[in-house]
Short mmCIF file of C-alpha atoms in Angstrom, two decimals:
data_model
loop_
_atom_site.label_atom_id
_atom_site.label_comp_id
_atom_site.label_asym_id
_atom_site.label_seq_id
_atom_site.Cartn_x
_atom_site.Cartn_y
_atom_site.Cartn_z
CA UNK E 1 107.72 78.68 128.77
CA UNK E 2 105.88 78.53 125.48
CA UNK E 3 104.13 76.09 123.23
CA UNK E 4 102.28 75.53 119.99
CA UNK E 5 98.71 76.58 119.29
CA UNK E 6 96.47 75.08 116.64
CA UNK E 7 93.48 77.16 115.50
CA UNK E 8 90.59 75.74 113.49
CA UNK E 9 90.26 77.28 110.04
CA UNK E 10 86.47 77.03 110.05
CA UNK E 11 84.40 78.78 112.68
CA UNK E 12 81.05 77.49 113.90
CA UNK E 13 77.91 79.44 114.68
CA UNK E 14 76.90 80.05 118.32
CA UNK E 15 74.13 77.46 118.11
CA UNK E 16 76.21 74.78 116.40
CA UNK E 17 75.92 71.24 117.75
CA UNK E 18 77.12 67.85 116.66
CA UNK E 19 74.40 66.29 114.49
CA UNK E 20 75.96 62.87 113.97
CA UNK E 21 78.50 60.90 115.95
CA UNK E 22 81.95 62.04 114.90
CA UNK E 23 85.47 61.77 116.21
CA UNK E 24 88.60 63.86 116.56
CA UNK E 25 92.06 62.35 116.91
CA UNK E 26 95.39 63.72 118.17
CA UNK E 27 98.73 62.13 117.37
CA UNK E 28 101.92 63.45 118.99
CA UNK E 29 105.08 62.57 120.91
CA UNK E 30 104.96 63.21 124.65
CA UNK E 31 107.77 64.57 126.82
CA UNK E 32 109.12 61.03 127.40
CA UNK E 33 109.53 60.50 123.66
CA UNK E 34 106.57 58.12 123.47
CA UNK E 35 104.21 58.17 120.52
CA UNK E 36 100.74 59.02 121.83
CA UNK E 37 97.36 58.79 120.10
CA UNK E 38 94.06 60.06 121.47
CA UNK E 39 90.69 59.60 119.81
CA UNK E 40 87.74 61.62 121.07
CA UNK E 41 84.28 60.32 120.23
CA UNK E 42 81.64 63.04 120.20
CA UNK E 43 77.92 62.46 120.49
CA UNK E 44 74.91 64.07 118.98
CA UNK E 45 73.99 67.37 120.61
CA UNK E 46 77.49 68.28 121.83
CA UNK E 47 78.46 71.94 121.58
CA UNK E 48 81.96 72.95 120.49
CA UNK E 49 82.66 73.93 124.11
CA UNK E 50 81.86 70.35 125.10
CA UNK E 51 84.33 69.10 122.53
CA UNK E 52 87.02 71.40 123.96
CA UNK E 53 86.29 70.12 127.48
CA UNK E 54 86.47 66.52 126.29
CA UNK E 55 89.90 67.12 124.73
CA UNK E 56 91.27 68.76 127.89
CA UNK E 57 89.84 65.98 130.06
CA UNK E 58 91.37 63.23 127.90
CA UNK E 59 95.01 64.12 128.66
CA UNK E 60 97.20 66.50 130.67
CA UNK E 61 99.41 67.11 127.63
CA UNK E 62 96.91 69.17 125.65
CA UNK E 63 94.40 71.91 126.45
CA UNK E 64 91.56 73.06 124.23
CA UNK E 65 89.20 76.02 124.28
CA UNK E 66 86.87 77.92 121.96
CA UNK E 67 87.76 81.43 120.90
CA UNK E 68 85.40 84.38 120.67
CA UNK E 69 85.28 83.86 116.91
CA UNK E 70 83.83 80.36 117.32
CA UNK E 71 87.01 78.55 116.37
CA UNK E 72 88.33 75.56 118.30
CA UNK E 73 91.87 76.12 119.58
CA UNK E 74 94.27 73.47 120.86
CA UNK E 75 97.39 74.31 122.88
CA UNK E 76 100.36 72.05 123.69
CA UNK E 77 103.22 73.13 125.95
CA UNK E 78 106.78 72.43 124.80
CA UNK E 79 107.35 70.89 128.24
CA UNK E 80 104.76 68.20 127.54
CA UNK E 81 104.71 67.65 123.78
CA UNK E 82 107.71 67.27 121.51
CA UNK E 83 107.28 68.52 117.97
CA UNK E 84 103.87 69.06 116.44
CA UNK E 85 100.44 67.47 116.84
CA UNK E 86 98.67 65.80 113.94
CA UNK E 87 94.93 66.46 114.20
CA UNK E 88 92.56 64.13 112.33
CA UNK E 89 89.22 62.41 112.56
CA UNK E 90 85.90 63.35 110.97
CA UNK E 91 85.43 66.43 113.13
CA UNK E 92 89.07 67.46 112.85
CA UNK E 93 88.87 67.31 109.06
CA UNK E 94 85.53 69.12 108.98
CA UNK E 95 86.59 72.20 110.94
CA UNK E 96 90.18 71.99 109.66
CA UNK E 97 93.33 73.13 111.44
CA UNK E 98 96.06 75.36 110.13
CA UNK E 99 99.79 75.11 110.80
CA UNK E 100 101.01 75.29 114.38
CA UNK E 101 101.78 78.72 115.81
CA UNK E 102 104.57 79.22 118.32
CA UNK E 103 103.21 81.25 121.24
CA UNK E 104 104.64 82.60 124.51
CA UNK E 105 103.18 84.49 127.43
CA UNK E 106 104.11 87.76 125.71
CA UNK E 107 101.78 86.87 122.84
CA UNK E 108 98.73 86.66 125.10
CA UNK E 109 96.21 89.51 125.04
CA UNK E 110 94.55 89.41 128.43
CA UNK E 111 91.79 91.77 127.30
CA UNK E 112 90.25 89.01 125.17
CA UNK E 113 88.82 85.64 126.11
CA UNK E 114 91.18 83.87 123.70
CA UNK E 115 94.23 85.63 125.14
CA UNK E 116 93.22 84.98 128.73
CA UNK E 117 92.64 81.27 128.06
CA UNK E 118 95.95 81.06 126.21
CA UNK E 119 97.76 82.79 129.10
CA UNK E 120 96.20 80.37 131.61
CA UNK E 121 97.31 77.42 129.49
CA UNK E 122 100.84 78.81 129.21
CA UNK E 123 101.07 79.44 132.95
CA UNK E 124 99.54 76.09 133.87
CA UNK E 125 101.43 73.90 131.41
CA UNK E 126 104.49 76.06 130.79
CA UNK E 127 105.47 78.23 133.75
CA UNK E 128 104.46 75.81 136.50
CA UNK E 129 106.06 72.91 134.64
CA UNK E 130 109.29 74.91 134.26
CA UNK E 131 109.28 75.75 137.97
CA UNK E 132 108.74 72.08 138.87
CA UNK E 133 111.65 71.07 136.61
CA UNK E 134 113.91 73.64 138.24
CA UNK E 135 112.87 72.49 141.71
CA UNK E 136 113.63 68.90 140.78
CA UNK E 137 117.05 69.90 139.42
CA UNK E 138 117.83 71.88 142.57
CA UNK E 139 116.67 68.95 144.70
CA UNK E 140 119.11 66.66 142.90
CA UNK E 141 121.95 69.14 143.53
CA UNK E 142 120.92 69.60 147.16
CA UNK E 143 121.53 65.95 148.12
CA UNK E 144 125.34 65.95 147.59
CA UNK E 145 125.59 69.46 149.07
CA UNK E 146 123.85 68.32 152.25
CA UNK E 147 126.22 65.35 152.40
CA UNK E 148 129.24 67.66 152.05
CA UNK E 149 127.87 70.01 154.72
CA UNK E 150 127.13 67.19 157.16
CA UNK E 151 130.39 65.34 156.51
CA UNK E 152 132.67 67.62 158.66
CA UNK E 153 130.25 67.39 161.57
CA UNK E 154 130.16 63.61 161.28
CA UNK E 155 133.96 63.44 161.15
CA UNK E 156 134.26 65.74 164.19
CA UNK E 157 131.80 63.56 166.11
CA UNK E 158 133.76 60.43 165.23
CA UNK E 159 137.03 62.08 166.33
CA UNK E 160 135.53 63.07 169.70
CA UNK E 161 134.14 59.55 170.16
CA UNK E 162 137.52 58.00 169.33
CA UNK E 163 139.28 60.39 171.73
CA UNK E 164 136.86 59.47 174.53
CA UNK E 165 137.50 55.77 173.90
CA UNK E 166 141.26 56.31 173.97
CA UNK E 167 141.03 58.26 177.23
CA UNK E 168 138.80 55.59 178.79
CA UNK E 169 141.18 52.84 177.66
CA UNK E 170 144.24 54.71 179.02
CA UNK E 171 142.51 55.36 182.36
CA UNK E 172 141.56 51.70 182.66
CA UNK E 173 145.12 50.61 181.93
CA UNK E 174 146.58 53.05 184.46
CA UNK E 175 144.06 51.88 187.07
CA UNK E 176 145.05 48.26 186.41
CA UNK E 177 148.76 49.09 186.69
CA UNK E 178 148.16 50.97 189.96
CA UNK E 179 146.19 48.07 191.44
CA UNK E 180 148.93 45.65 190.39
CA UNK E 181 151.64 47.83 191.93
CA UNK E 182 149.70 48.14 195.17
CA UNK E 183 149.20 44.36 195.37
CA UNK E 184 152.89 43.73 194.72
CA UNK E 185 153.90 46.27 197.38
CA UNK E 186 151.57 44.66 199.93
CA UNK E 187 152.87 41.19 199.08
CA UNK E 188 156.47 42.37 199.46
CA UNK E 189 155.66 43.95 202.81
CA UNK E 190 154.04 40.75 204.03
CA UNK E 191 157.02 38.66 202.91
CA UNK E 192 159.43 41.03 204.62
CA UNK E 193 157.40 40.99 207.81
CA UNK E 194 157.32 37.20 207.74
CA UNK E 195 161.05 37.07 207.19
CA UNK E 196 161.63 39.31 210.22
CA UNK E 197 159.46 37.16 212.43
CA UNK E 198 161.24 33.89 211.52
CA UNK E 199 164.60 34.61 213.35
CA UNK E 200 162.69 35.64 216.46
CA UNK E 201 160.88 32.31 216.46
CA UNK E 202 164.20 30.38 216.13
CA UNK E 203 165.81 32.34 219.00
CA UNK E 204 162.80 31.74 221.25
CA UNK E 205 163.17 27.98 220.69
CA UNK E 206 166.89 28.05 221.57
CA UNK E 207 166.18 29.69 224.91
#
């Protein structure tokens, strides 16, 4: 949950504004491994705070703010930017940027404006991003676990359903056999009764 911070080597005075149209460019590799280039065009009358806001508004990968010493600072989380950022453009060359500094939440001094802004950037782009990644990883693991948990219940339900079908089939077969037996018994009784009546009819004719 850290990142790299770039601090301008040249500070500006509190009343400093852009006098002529200049630009500042950022070149880096995003978290997907894609080469990304951003060019910020400033306009006459912009304060350094405006420039910082423009940089932050241009992309979610980078945040910028102005320190108490009047130096522009750019922060990039390791979760969003791979490697280092190359800062160029007229304005970038004018104020100059030193080598990247590796920073973590432990490096933030919350008693200063710079430290508080750095801590917010680390929490926003680092900690929250890390939590989201962990949640996504746990979500991926949860899917097969839910399947394993639900599988015994599904199997038990299928067994009960199969048992009910077997019982219903056996009952239907027994009912059919009983009906058949009853019909055969009645037919046999009728044949026997008919056979008994036939001799009586013959004897009555002889008399």
